[in-house]
Amino acid sequence: MSMNVDAYLQRLAYCGDRQPDLATLAALQWAHLRQIPFENLSIHRGEAIVLEETALFRKIVEQRRGGFCYELNGLFAALLRELGYRVSLLSAQVAGADGMFGPEFDHLCLAVHLEDGAYLVDVGFGDCFLQPLPLEPEAAPSRQGRHVYRIQALGGVRTLQQLPAEHEACASWSDEYRFNLQARDLSDFEPMCRFHQSSPDSHFTRKRICSRATDDGGRISLSDRRLILTSAEGLKTESLLPSEAACQQALLDHFGIQA
């Protein structure tokens, strides 16, 4: 497709530089996380998710929706390429609460290659790092918002890890996901995308979620009927919405999503 870059940047409320460098990449990632929500509403509305750039552009930019990793990172990669970046789609295995990792293609993240090295970029993992992370495992940990992030390497596998900023001295890191640097095509993720749309074993089919970063580095989320506000300091306030109509109004008020 020939992407309407101006429309995409308007969707991001981004008016900054378009030079394909690290500063622009960081600004675009931060804008994306604030403006376009991580959401699985299509699954619960019975809408098919099509991993094709024209369909993703129509949904995310023209219809002002969000999506989950395959959609958000898949379309963001296309935008970055239009702006002159060299981007690889990466397959990641997400860490579960039991410490085990999920299957290949469980998550889609991005490697963006600049003159000074490659960076991990992700606008489709919900509450995660806010700025590009150097892919070199010897890079210093990066404090971003309420967490500190680092990338560890063992053989050809890299693991994204995080810990709460207030526990930085304890160095009790938790795994987020692991990946290698093999470049993939968007079509490679279609089987797992179908799984997450339909399987009762997928957490995406179990409850509705819509979430985005706030301008101050906090977060606002709708989880089924619970509206959750998280401050930049990590303080949470939850309220149970009284009806489905109230949920639909919250989607419009906080995420710009029409019923």
PDB file of N, CA and C in Angstrom, residues 44-129:
ATOM      1  N   HIS A  44     -14.267  -9.319  21.066  1.00  0.00           N
ATOM      2  CA  HIS A  44     -15.509  -9.415  21.819  1.00  0.00           C
ATOM      3  C   HIS A  44     -16.694  -8.834  21.059  1.00  0.00           C
ATOM      4  N   ARG A  45     -16.429  -8.157  19.948  1.00  0.00           N
ATOM      5  CA  ARG A  45     -17.503  -7.667  19.082  1.00  0.00           C
ATOM      6  C   ARG A  45     -17.732  -8.580  17.881  1.00  0.00           C
ATOM      7  N   GLY A  46     -16.951  -9.637  17.780  1.00  0.00           N
ATOM      8  CA  GLY A  46     -17.097 -10.549  16.658  1.00  0.00           C
ATOM      9  C   GLY A  46     -16.576 -10.001  15.348  1.00  0.00           C
ATOM     10  N   GLU A  47     -15.617  -9.063  15.414  1.00  0.00           N
ATOM     11  CA  GLU A  47     -15.021  -8.472  14.216  1.00  0.00           C
ATOM     12  C   GLU A  47     -13.735  -9.220  13.860  1.00  0.00           C
ATOM     13  N   ALA A  48     -13.612  -9.633  12.622  1.00  0.00           N
ATOM     14  CA  ALA A  48     -12.398 -10.338  12.200  1.00  0.00           C
ATOM     15  C   ALA A  48     -11.213  -9.375  12.187  1.00  0.00           C
ATOM     16  N   ILE A  49     -10.062  -9.843  12.634  1.00  0.00           N
ATOM     17  CA  ILE A  49      -8.829  -9.066  12.595  1.00  0.00           C
ATOM     18  C   ILE A  49      -8.019  -9.541  11.386  1.00  0.00           C
ATOM     19  N   VAL A  50      -7.779  -8.644  10.462  1.00  0.00           N
ATOM     20  CA  VAL A  50      -7.096  -8.973   9.213  1.00  0.00           C
ATOM     21  C   VAL A  50      -5.701  -8.372   9.253  1.00  0.00           C
ATOM     22  N   LEU A  51      -4.675  -9.220   9.179  1.00  0.00           N
ATOM     23  CA  LEU A  51      -3.291  -8.745   9.226  1.00  0.00           C
ATOM     24  C   LEU A  51      -2.837  -8.345   7.825  1.00  0.00           C
ATOM     25  N   GLU A  52      -3.345  -7.244   7.385  1.00  0.00           N
ATOM     26  CA  GLU A  52      -3.020  -6.679   6.079  1.00  0.00           C
ATOM     27  C   GLU A  52      -3.010  -5.161   6.247  1.00  0.00           C
ATOM     28  N   GLU A  53      -2.002  -4.495   5.695  1.00  0.00           N
ATOM     29  CA  GLU A  53      -1.767  -3.098   6.046  1.00  0.00           C
ATOM     30  C   GLU A  53      -2.946  -2.188   5.719  1.00  0.00           C
ATOM     31  N   THR A  54      -3.616  -2.421   4.599  1.00  0.00           N
ATOM     32  CA  THR A  54      -4.752  -1.569   4.255  1.00  0.00           C
ATOM     33  C   THR A  54      -5.863  -1.701   5.284  1.00  0.00           C
ATOM     34  N   ALA A  55      -6.164  -2.935   5.698  1.00  0.00           N
ATOM     35  CA  ALA A  55      -7.201  -3.173   6.704  1.00  0.00           C
ATOM     36  C   ALA A  55      -6.804  -2.585   8.051  1.00  0.00           C
ATOM     37  N   LEU A  56      -5.536  -2.723   8.427  1.00  0.00           N
ATOM     38  CA  LEU A  56      -5.079  -2.176   9.704  1.00  0.00           C
ATOM     39  C   LEU A  56      -5.125  -0.652   9.693  1.00  0.00           C
ATOM     40  N   PHE A  57      -4.751  -0.045   8.577  1.00  0.00           N
ATOM     41  CA  PHE A  57      -4.798   1.411   8.465  1.00  0.00           C
ATOM     42  C   PHE A  57      -6.242   1.900   8.581  1.00  0.00           C
ATOM     43  N   ARG A  58      -7.161   1.200   7.924  1.00  0.00           N
ATOM     44  CA  ARG A  58      -8.565   1.598   7.980  1.00  0.00           C
ATOM     45  C   ARG A  58      -9.068   1.553   9.426  1.00  0.00           C
ATOM     46  N   LYS A  59      -8.734   0.493  10.133  1.00  0.00           N
ATOM     47  CA  LYS A  59      -9.216   0.335  11.509  1.00  0.00           C
ATOM     48  C   LYS A  59      -8.571   1.341  12.454  1.00  0.00           C
ATOM     49  N   ILE A  60      -7.241   1.402  12.455  1.00  0.00           N
ATOM     50  CA  ILE A  60      -6.525   2.165  13.476  1.00  0.00           C
ATOM     51  C   ILE A  60      -6.508   3.660  13.180  1.00  0.00           C
ATOM     52  N   VAL A  61      -6.311   4.024  11.935  1.00  0.00           N
ATOM     53  CA  VAL A  61      -6.202   5.444  11.584  1.00  0.00           C
ATOM     54  C   VAL A  61      -7.561   6.019  11.210  1.00  0.00           C
ATOM     55  N   GLU A  62      -8.240   5.420  10.238  1.00  0.00           N
ATOM     56  CA  GLU A  62      -9.482   6.001   9.743  1.00  0.00           C
ATOM     57  C   GLU A  62     -10.639   5.828  10.726  1.00  0.00           C
ATOM     58  N   GLN A  63     -10.744   4.651  11.347  1.00  0.00           N
ATOM     59  CA  GLN A  63     -11.830   4.401  12.291  1.00  0.00           C
ATOM     60  C   GLN A  63     -11.445   4.763  13.725  1.00  0.00           C
ATOM     61  N   ARG A  64     -10.206   5.193  13.926  1.00  0.00           N
ATOM     62  CA  ARG A  64      -9.705   5.665  15.225  1.00  0.00           C
ATOM     63  C   ARG A  64      -9.888   4.620  16.326  1.00  0.00           C
ATOM     64  N   ARG A  65      -9.479   3.393  15.990  1.00  0.00           N
ATOM     65  CA  ARG A  65      -9.499   2.294  16.940  1.00  0.00           C
ATOM     66  C   ARG A  65      -8.084   2.012  17.423  1.00  0.00           C
ATOM     67  N   GLY A  66      -7.960   0.999  18.270  1.00  0.00           N
ATOM     68  CA  GLY A  66      -6.657   0.492  18.653  1.00  0.00           C
ATOM     69  C   GLY A  66      -6.512  -0.929  18.154  1.00  0.00           C
ATOM     70  N   GLY A  67      -5.822  -1.754  18.932  1.00  0.00           N
ATOM     71  CA  GLY A  67      -5.644  -3.141  18.553  1.00  0.00           C
ATOM     72  C   GLY A  67      -4.688  -3.823  19.506  1.00  0.00           C
ATOM     73  N   PHE A  68      -4.319  -5.089  19.185  1.00  0.00           N
ATOM     74  CA  PHE A  68      -3.293  -5.733  20.000  1.00  0.00           C
ATOM     75  C   PHE A  68      -2.014  -5.834  19.178  1.00  0.00           C
ATOM     76  N   CYS A  69      -1.040  -6.586  19.648  1.00  0.00           N
ATOM     77  CA  CYS A  69       0.344  -6.435  19.175  1.00  0.00           C
ATOM     78  C   CYS A  69       0.492  -6.587  17.669  1.00  0.00           C
ATOM     79  N   TYR A  70      -0.169  -7.593  17.084  1.00  0.00           N
ATOM     80  CA  TYR A  70       0.003  -7.843  15.662  1.00  0.00           C
ATOM     81  C   TYR A  70      -0.473  -6.642  14.841  1.00  0.00           C
ATOM     82  N   GLU A  71      -1.537  -6.021  15.298  1.00  0.00           N
ATOM     83  CA  GLU A  71      -2.090  -4.873  14.592  1.00  0.00           C
ATOM     84  C   GLU A  71      -1.249  -3.616  14.828  1.00  0.00           C
ATOM     85  N   LEU A  72      -1.002  -3.296  16.089  1.00  0.00           N
ATOM     86  CA  LEU A  72      -0.336  -2.035  16.424  1.00  0.00           C
ATOM     87  C   LEU A  72       1.100  -2.013  15.937  1.00  0.00           C
ATOM     88  N   ASN A  73       1.866  -3.038  16.267  1.00  0.00           N
ATOM     89  CA  ASN A  73       3.260  -3.064  15.820  1.00  0.00           C
ATOM     90  C   ASN A  73       3.374  -3.328  14.319  1.00  0.00           C
ATOM     91  N   GLY A  74       2.433  -4.101  13.776  1.00  0.00           N
ATOM     92  CA  GLY A  74       2.464  -4.347  12.339  1.00  0.00           C
ATOM     93  C   GLY A  74       2.279  -3.074  11.540  1.00  0.00           C
ATOM     94  N   LEU A  75       1.313  -2.235  11.943  1.00  0.00           N
ATOM     95  CA  LEU A  75       1.080  -0.992  11.208  1.00  0.00           C
ATOM     96  C   LEU A  75       2.147   0.051  11.525  1.00  0.00           C
ATOM     97  N   PHE A  76       2.616   0.097  12.786  1.00  0.00           N
ATOM     98  CA  PHE A  76       3.659   1.055  13.146  1.00  0.00           C
ATOM     99  C   PHE A  76       4.935   0.778  12.352  1.00  0.00           C
ATOM    100  N   ALA A  77       5.249  -0.490  12.126  1.00  0.00           N
ATOM    101  CA  ALA A  77       6.415  -0.837  11.303  1.00  0.00           C
ATOM    102  C   ALA A  77       6.276  -0.267   9.903  1.00  0.00           C
ATOM    103  N   ALA A  78       5.063  -0.337   9.339  1.00  0.00           N
ATOM    104  CA  ALA A  78       4.836   0.206   7.997  1.00  0.00           C
ATOM    105  C   ALA A  78       5.027   1.716   7.980  1.00  0.00           C
ATOM    106  N   LEU A  79       4.562   2.406   9.014  1.00  0.00           N
ATOM    107  CA  LEU A  79       4.779   3.850   9.097  1.00  0.00           C
ATOM    108  C   LEU A  79       6.267   4.173   9.167  1.00  0.00           C
ATOM    109  N   LEU A  80       6.984   3.458  10.017  1.00  0.00           N
ATOM    110  CA  LEU A  80       8.413   3.733  10.170  1.00  0.00           C
ATOM    111  C   LEU A  80       9.154   3.523   8.853  1.00  0.00           C
ATOM    112  N   ARG A  81       8.789   2.496   8.115  1.00  0.00           N
ATOM    113  CA  ARG A  81       9.433   2.268   6.815  1.00  0.00           C
ATOM    114  C   ARG A  81       9.136   3.430   5.859  1.00  0.00           C
ATOM    115  N   GLU A  82       7.908   3.929   5.867  1.00  0.00           N
ATOM    116  CA  GLU A  82       7.559   5.061   5.017  1.00  0.00           C
ATOM    117  C   GLU A  82       8.405   6.287   5.372  1.00  0.00           C
ATOM    118  N   LEU A  83       8.789   6.417   6.630  1.00  0.00           N
ATOM    119  CA  LEU A  83       9.584   7.555   7.082  1.00  0.00           C
ATOM    120  C   LEU A  83      11.084   7.352   6.868  1.00  0.00           C
ATOM    121  N   GLY A  84      11.482   6.167   6.386  1.00  0.00           N
ATOM    122  CA  GLY A  84      12.878   5.931   6.061  1.00  0.00           C
ATOM    123  C   GLY A  84      13.643   5.057   7.031  1.00  0.00           C
ATOM    124  N   TYR A  85      12.961   4.467   8.005  1.00  0.00           N
ATOM    125  CA  TYR A  85      13.625   3.565   8.944  1.00  0.00           C
ATOM    126  C   TYR A  85      13.732   2.153   8.346  1.00  0.00           C
ATOM    127  N   ARG A  86      14.735   1.417   8.813  1.00  0.00           N
ATOM    128  CA  ARG A  86      14.852  -0.002   8.491  1.00  0.00           C
ATOM    129  C   ARG A  86      14.327  -0.788   9.685  1.00  0.00           C
ATOM    130  N   VAL A  87      13.273  -1.568   9.460  1.00  0.00           N
ATOM    131  CA  VAL A  87      12.537  -2.209  10.548  1.00  0.00           C
ATOM    132  C   VAL A  87      12.427  -3.706  10.300  1.00  0.00           C
ATOM    133  N   SER A  88      12.599  -4.505  11.360  1.00  0.00           N
ATOM    134  CA  SER A  88      12.363  -5.950  11.303  1.00  0.00           C
ATOM    135  C   SER A  88      11.246  -6.315  12.268  1.00  0.00           C
ATOM    136  N   LEU A  89      10.329  -7.173  11.803  1.00  0.00           N
ATOM    137  CA  LEU A  89       9.329  -7.747  12.694  1.00  0.00           C
ATOM    138  C   LEU A  89       9.946  -8.940  13.410  1.00  0.00           C
ATOM    139  N   LEU A  90       9.783  -8.985  14.733  1.00  0.00           N
ATOM    140  CA  LEU A  90      10.370 -10.053  15.536  1.00  0.00           C
ATOM    141  C   LEU A  90       9.274 -10.860  16.228  1.00  0.00           C
ATOM    142  N   SER A  91       9.476 -12.158  16.305  1.00  0.00           N
ATOM    143  CA  SER A  91       8.591 -13.042  17.057  1.00  0.00           C
ATOM    144  C   SER A  91       9.075 -13.122  18.500  1.00  0.00           C
ATOM    145  N   ALA A  92       8.138 -12.948  19.442  1.00  0.00           N
ATOM    146  CA  ALA A  92       8.488 -13.019  20.867  1.00  0.00           C
ATOM    147  C   ALA A  92       7.593 -14.024  21.579  1.00  0.00           C
ATOM    148  N   GLN A  93       8.151 -14.616  22.628  1.00  0.00           N
ATOM    149  CA  GLN A  93       7.430 -15.548  23.493  1.00  0.00           C
ATOM    150  C   GLN A  93       7.210 -14.857  24.837  1.00  0.00           C
ATOM    151  N   VAL A  94       5.956 -14.696  25.221  1.00  0.00           N
ATOM    152  CA  VAL A  94       5.614 -13.941  26.423  1.00  0.00           C
ATOM    153  C   VAL A  94       5.773 -14.821  27.655  1.00  0.00           C
ATOM    154  N   ALA A  95       6.335 -14.246  28.716  1.00  0.00           N
ATOM    155  CA  ALA A  95       6.506 -14.958  29.978  1.00  0.00           C
ATOM    156  C   ALA A  95       5.188 -15.011  30.735  1.00  0.00           C
ATOM    157  N   GLY A  96       4.846 -16.184  31.226  1.00  0.00           N
ATOM    158  CA  GLY A  96       3.636 -16.344  32.025  1.00  0.00           C
ATOM    159  C   GLY A  96       3.910 -16.153  33.500  1.00  0.00           C
ATOM    160  N   ALA A  97       2.837 -16.144  34.289  1.00  0.00           N
ATOM    161  CA  ALA A  97       2.986 -15.982  35.733  1.00  0.00           C
ATOM    162  C   ALA A  97       3.772 -17.124  36.363  1.00  0.00           C
ATOM    163  N   ASP A  98       3.776 -18.288  35.696  1.00  0.00           N
ATOM    164  CA  ASP A  98       4.509 -19.448  36.212  1.00  0.00           C
ATOM    165  C   ASP A  98       5.975 -19.450  35.797  1.00  0.00           C
ATOM    166  N   GLY A  99       6.408 -18.398  35.080  1.00  0.00           N
ATOM    167  CA  GLY A  99       7.795 -18.318  34.639  1.00  0.00           C
ATOM    168  C   GLY A  99       8.064 -19.016  33.321  1.00  0.00           C
ATOM    169  N   MET A 100       7.073 -19.711  32.782  1.00  0.00           N
ATOM    170  CA  MET A 100       7.236 -20.372  31.500  1.00  0.00           C
ATOM    171  C   MET A 100       6.931 -19.384  30.371  1.00  0.00           C
ATOM    172  N   PHE A 101       7.538 -19.646  29.199  1.00  0.00           N
ATOM    173  CA  PHE A 101       7.319 -18.786  28.048  1.00  0.00           C
ATOM    174  C   PHE A 101       6.301 -19.408  27.101  1.00  0.00           C
ATOM    175  N   GLY A 102       5.530 -18.547  26.455  1.00  0.00           N
ATOM    176  CA  GLY A 102       4.550 -18.991  25.487  1.00  0.00           C
ATOM    177  C   GLY A 102       5.199 -19.439  24.188  1.00  0.00           C
ATOM    178  N   PRO A 103       4.393 -19.760  23.184  1.00  0.00           N
ATOM    179  CA  PRO A 103       4.915 -20.267  21.911  1.00  0.00           C
ATOM    180  C   PRO A 103       5.504 -19.155  21.052  1.00  0.00           C
ATOM    181  N   GLU A 104       6.209 -19.551  20.005  1.00  0.00           N
ATOM    182  CA  GLU A 104       6.667 -18.583  19.018  1.00  0.00           C
ATOM    183  C   GLU A 104       5.461 -17.845  18.420  1.00  0.00           C
ATOM    184  N   PHE A 105       5.690 -16.605  18.034  1.00  0.00           N
ATOM    185  CA  PHE A 105       4.673 -15.737  17.427  1.00  0.00           C
ATOM    186  C   PHE A 105       3.565 -15.370  18.401  1.00  0.00           C
ATOM    187  N   ASP A 106       3.801 -15.581  19.703  1.00  0.00           N
ATOM    188  CA  ASP A 106       2.841 -15.186  20.731  1.00  0.00           C
ATOM    189  C   ASP A 106       2.725 -13.667  20.798  1.00  0.00           C
ATOM    190  N   HIS A 107       3.807 -12.993  20.426  1.00  0.00           N
ATOM    191  CA  HIS A 107       3.838 -11.526  20.456  1.00  0.00           C
ATOM    192  C   HIS A 107       4.682 -11.042  19.285  1.00  0.00           C
ATOM    193  N   LEU A 108       4.335  -9.865  18.769  1.00  0.00           N
ATOM    194  CA  LEU A 108       5.093  -9.228  17.700  1.00  0.00           C
ATOM    195  C   LEU A 108       5.706  -7.954  18.249  1.00  0.00           C
ATOM    196  N   CYS A 109       7.037  -7.830  18.155  1.00  0.00           N
ATOM    197  CA  CYS A 109       7.730  -6.602  18.529  1.00  0.00           C
ATOM    198  C   CYS A 109       8.649  -6.205  17.376  1.00  0.00           C
ATOM    199  N   LEU A 110       9.336  -5.087  17.506  1.00  0.00           N
ATOM    200  CA  LEU A 110      10.086  -4.516  16.382  1.00  0.00           C
ATOM    201  C   LEU A 110      11.543  -4.282  16.739  1.00  0.00           C
ATOM    202  N   ALA A 111      12.420  -4.522  15.769  1.00  0.00           N
ATOM    203  CA  ALA A 111      13.802  -4.058  15.822  1.00  0.00           C
ATOM    204  C   ALA A 111      13.941  -2.949  14.791  1.00  0.00           C
ATOM    205  N   VAL A 112      14.393  -1.785  15.236  1.00  0.00           N
ATOM    206  CA  VAL A 112      14.603  -0.654  14.339  1.00  0.00           C
ATOM    207  C   VAL A 112      16.101  -0.395  14.270  1.00  0.00           C
ATOM    208  N   HIS A 113      16.643  -0.408  13.049  1.00  0.00           N
ATOM    209  CA  HIS A 113      18.084  -0.357  12.838  1.00  0.00           C
ATOM    210  C   HIS A 113      18.504   1.060  12.448  1.00  0.00           C
ATOM    211  N   LEU A 114      19.311   1.678  13.306  1.00  0.00           N
ATOM    212  CA  LEU A 114      19.838   3.014  13.066  1.00  0.00           C
ATOM    213  C   LEU A 114      21.351   2.939  12.886  1.00  0.00           C
ATOM    214  N   GLU A 115      21.953   4.051  12.540  1.00  0.00           N
ATOM    215  CA  GLU A 115      23.389   4.062  12.294  1.00  0.00           C
ATOM    216  C   GLU A 115      24.188   3.689  13.537  1.00  0.00           C
ATOM    217  N   ASP A 116      23.675   4.032  14.708  1.00  0.00           N
ATOM    218  CA  ASP A 116      24.411   3.751  15.939  1.00  0.00           C
ATOM    219  C   ASP A 116      24.044   2.411  16.555  1.00  0.00           C
ATOM    220  N   GLY A 117      23.195   1.626  15.887  1.00  0.00           N
ATOM    221  CA  GLY A 117      22.822   0.316  16.404  1.00  0.00           C
ATOM    222  C   GLY A 117      21.335   0.059  16.266  1.00  0.00           C
ATOM    223  N   ALA A 118      20.905  -1.080  16.780  1.00  0.00           N
ATOM    224  CA  ALA A 118      19.504  -1.488  16.686  1.00  0.00           C
ATOM    225  C   ALA A 118      18.800  -1.252  18.021  1.00  0.00           C
ATOM    226  N   TYR A 119      17.488  -0.999  17.929  1.00  0.00           N
ATOM    227  CA  TYR A 119      16.671  -0.707  19.106  1.00  0.00           C
ATOM    228  C   TYR A 119      15.414  -1.568  19.105  1.00  0.00           C
ATOM    229  N   LEU A 120      15.016  -2.007  20.297  1.00  0.00           N
ATOM    230  CA  LEU A 120      13.743  -2.680  20.481  1.00  0.00           C
ATOM    231  C   LEU A 120      12.657  -1.622  20.639  1.00  0.00           C
ATOM    232  N   VAL A 121      11.598  -1.754  19.851  1.00  0.00           N
ATOM    233  CA  VAL A 121      10.468  -0.825  19.884  1.00  0.00           C
ATOM    234  C   VAL A 121       9.196  -1.649  20.005  1.00  0.00           C
ATOM    235  N   ASP A 122       8.249  -1.170  20.824  1.00  0.00           N
ATOM    236  CA  ASP A 122       7.028  -1.937  21.037  1.00  0.00           C
ATOM    237  C   ASP A 122       5.900  -0.982  21.417  1.00  0.00           C
ATOM    238  N   VAL A 123       4.858  -0.915  20.593  1.00  0.00           N
ATOM    239  CA  VAL A 123       3.678  -0.118  20.924  1.00  0.00           C
ATOM    240  C   VAL A 123       2.462  -1.022  21.102  1.00  0.00           C
ATOM    241  N   GLY A 124       2.709  -2.335  21.297  1.00  0.00           N
ATOM    242  CA  GLY A 124       1.613  -3.290  21.365  1.00  0.00           C
ATOM    243  C   GLY A 124       1.705  -4.272  22.516  1.00  0.00           C
ATOM    244  N   PHE A 125       2.275  -3.849  23.651  1.00  0.00           N
ATOM    245  CA  PHE A 125       2.391  -4.764  24.790  1.00  0.00           C
ATOM    246  C   PHE A 125       1.729  -4.185  26.041  1.00  0.00           C
ATOM    247  N   GLY A 126       0.874  -3.197  25.857  1.00  0.00           N
ATOM    248  CA  GLY A 126       0.211  -2.616  27.019  1.00  0.00           C
ATOM    249  C   GLY A 126       1.180  -1.808  27.857  1.00  0.00           C
ATOM    250  N   ASP A 127       1.163  -2.032  29.163  1.00  0.00           N
ATOM    251  CA  ASP A 127       1.985  -1.267  30.107  1.00  0.00           C
ATOM    252  C   ASP A 127       3.417  -1.776  30.055  1.00  0.00           C
ATOM    253  N   CYS A 128       4.239  -1.138  29.241  1.00  0.00           N
ATOM    254  CA  CYS A 128       5.616  -1.604  29.052  1.00  0.00           C
ATOM    255  C   CYS A 128       6.514  -0.393  28.820  1.00  0.00           C
ATOM    256  N   PHE A 129       7.689  -0.610  28.272  1.00  0.00           N
ATOM    257  CA  PHE A 129       8.650   0.481  28.127  1.00  0.00           C
ATOM    258  C   PHE A 129       8.126   1.539  27.163  1.00  0.00           C
TER     259      PHE A 129
END
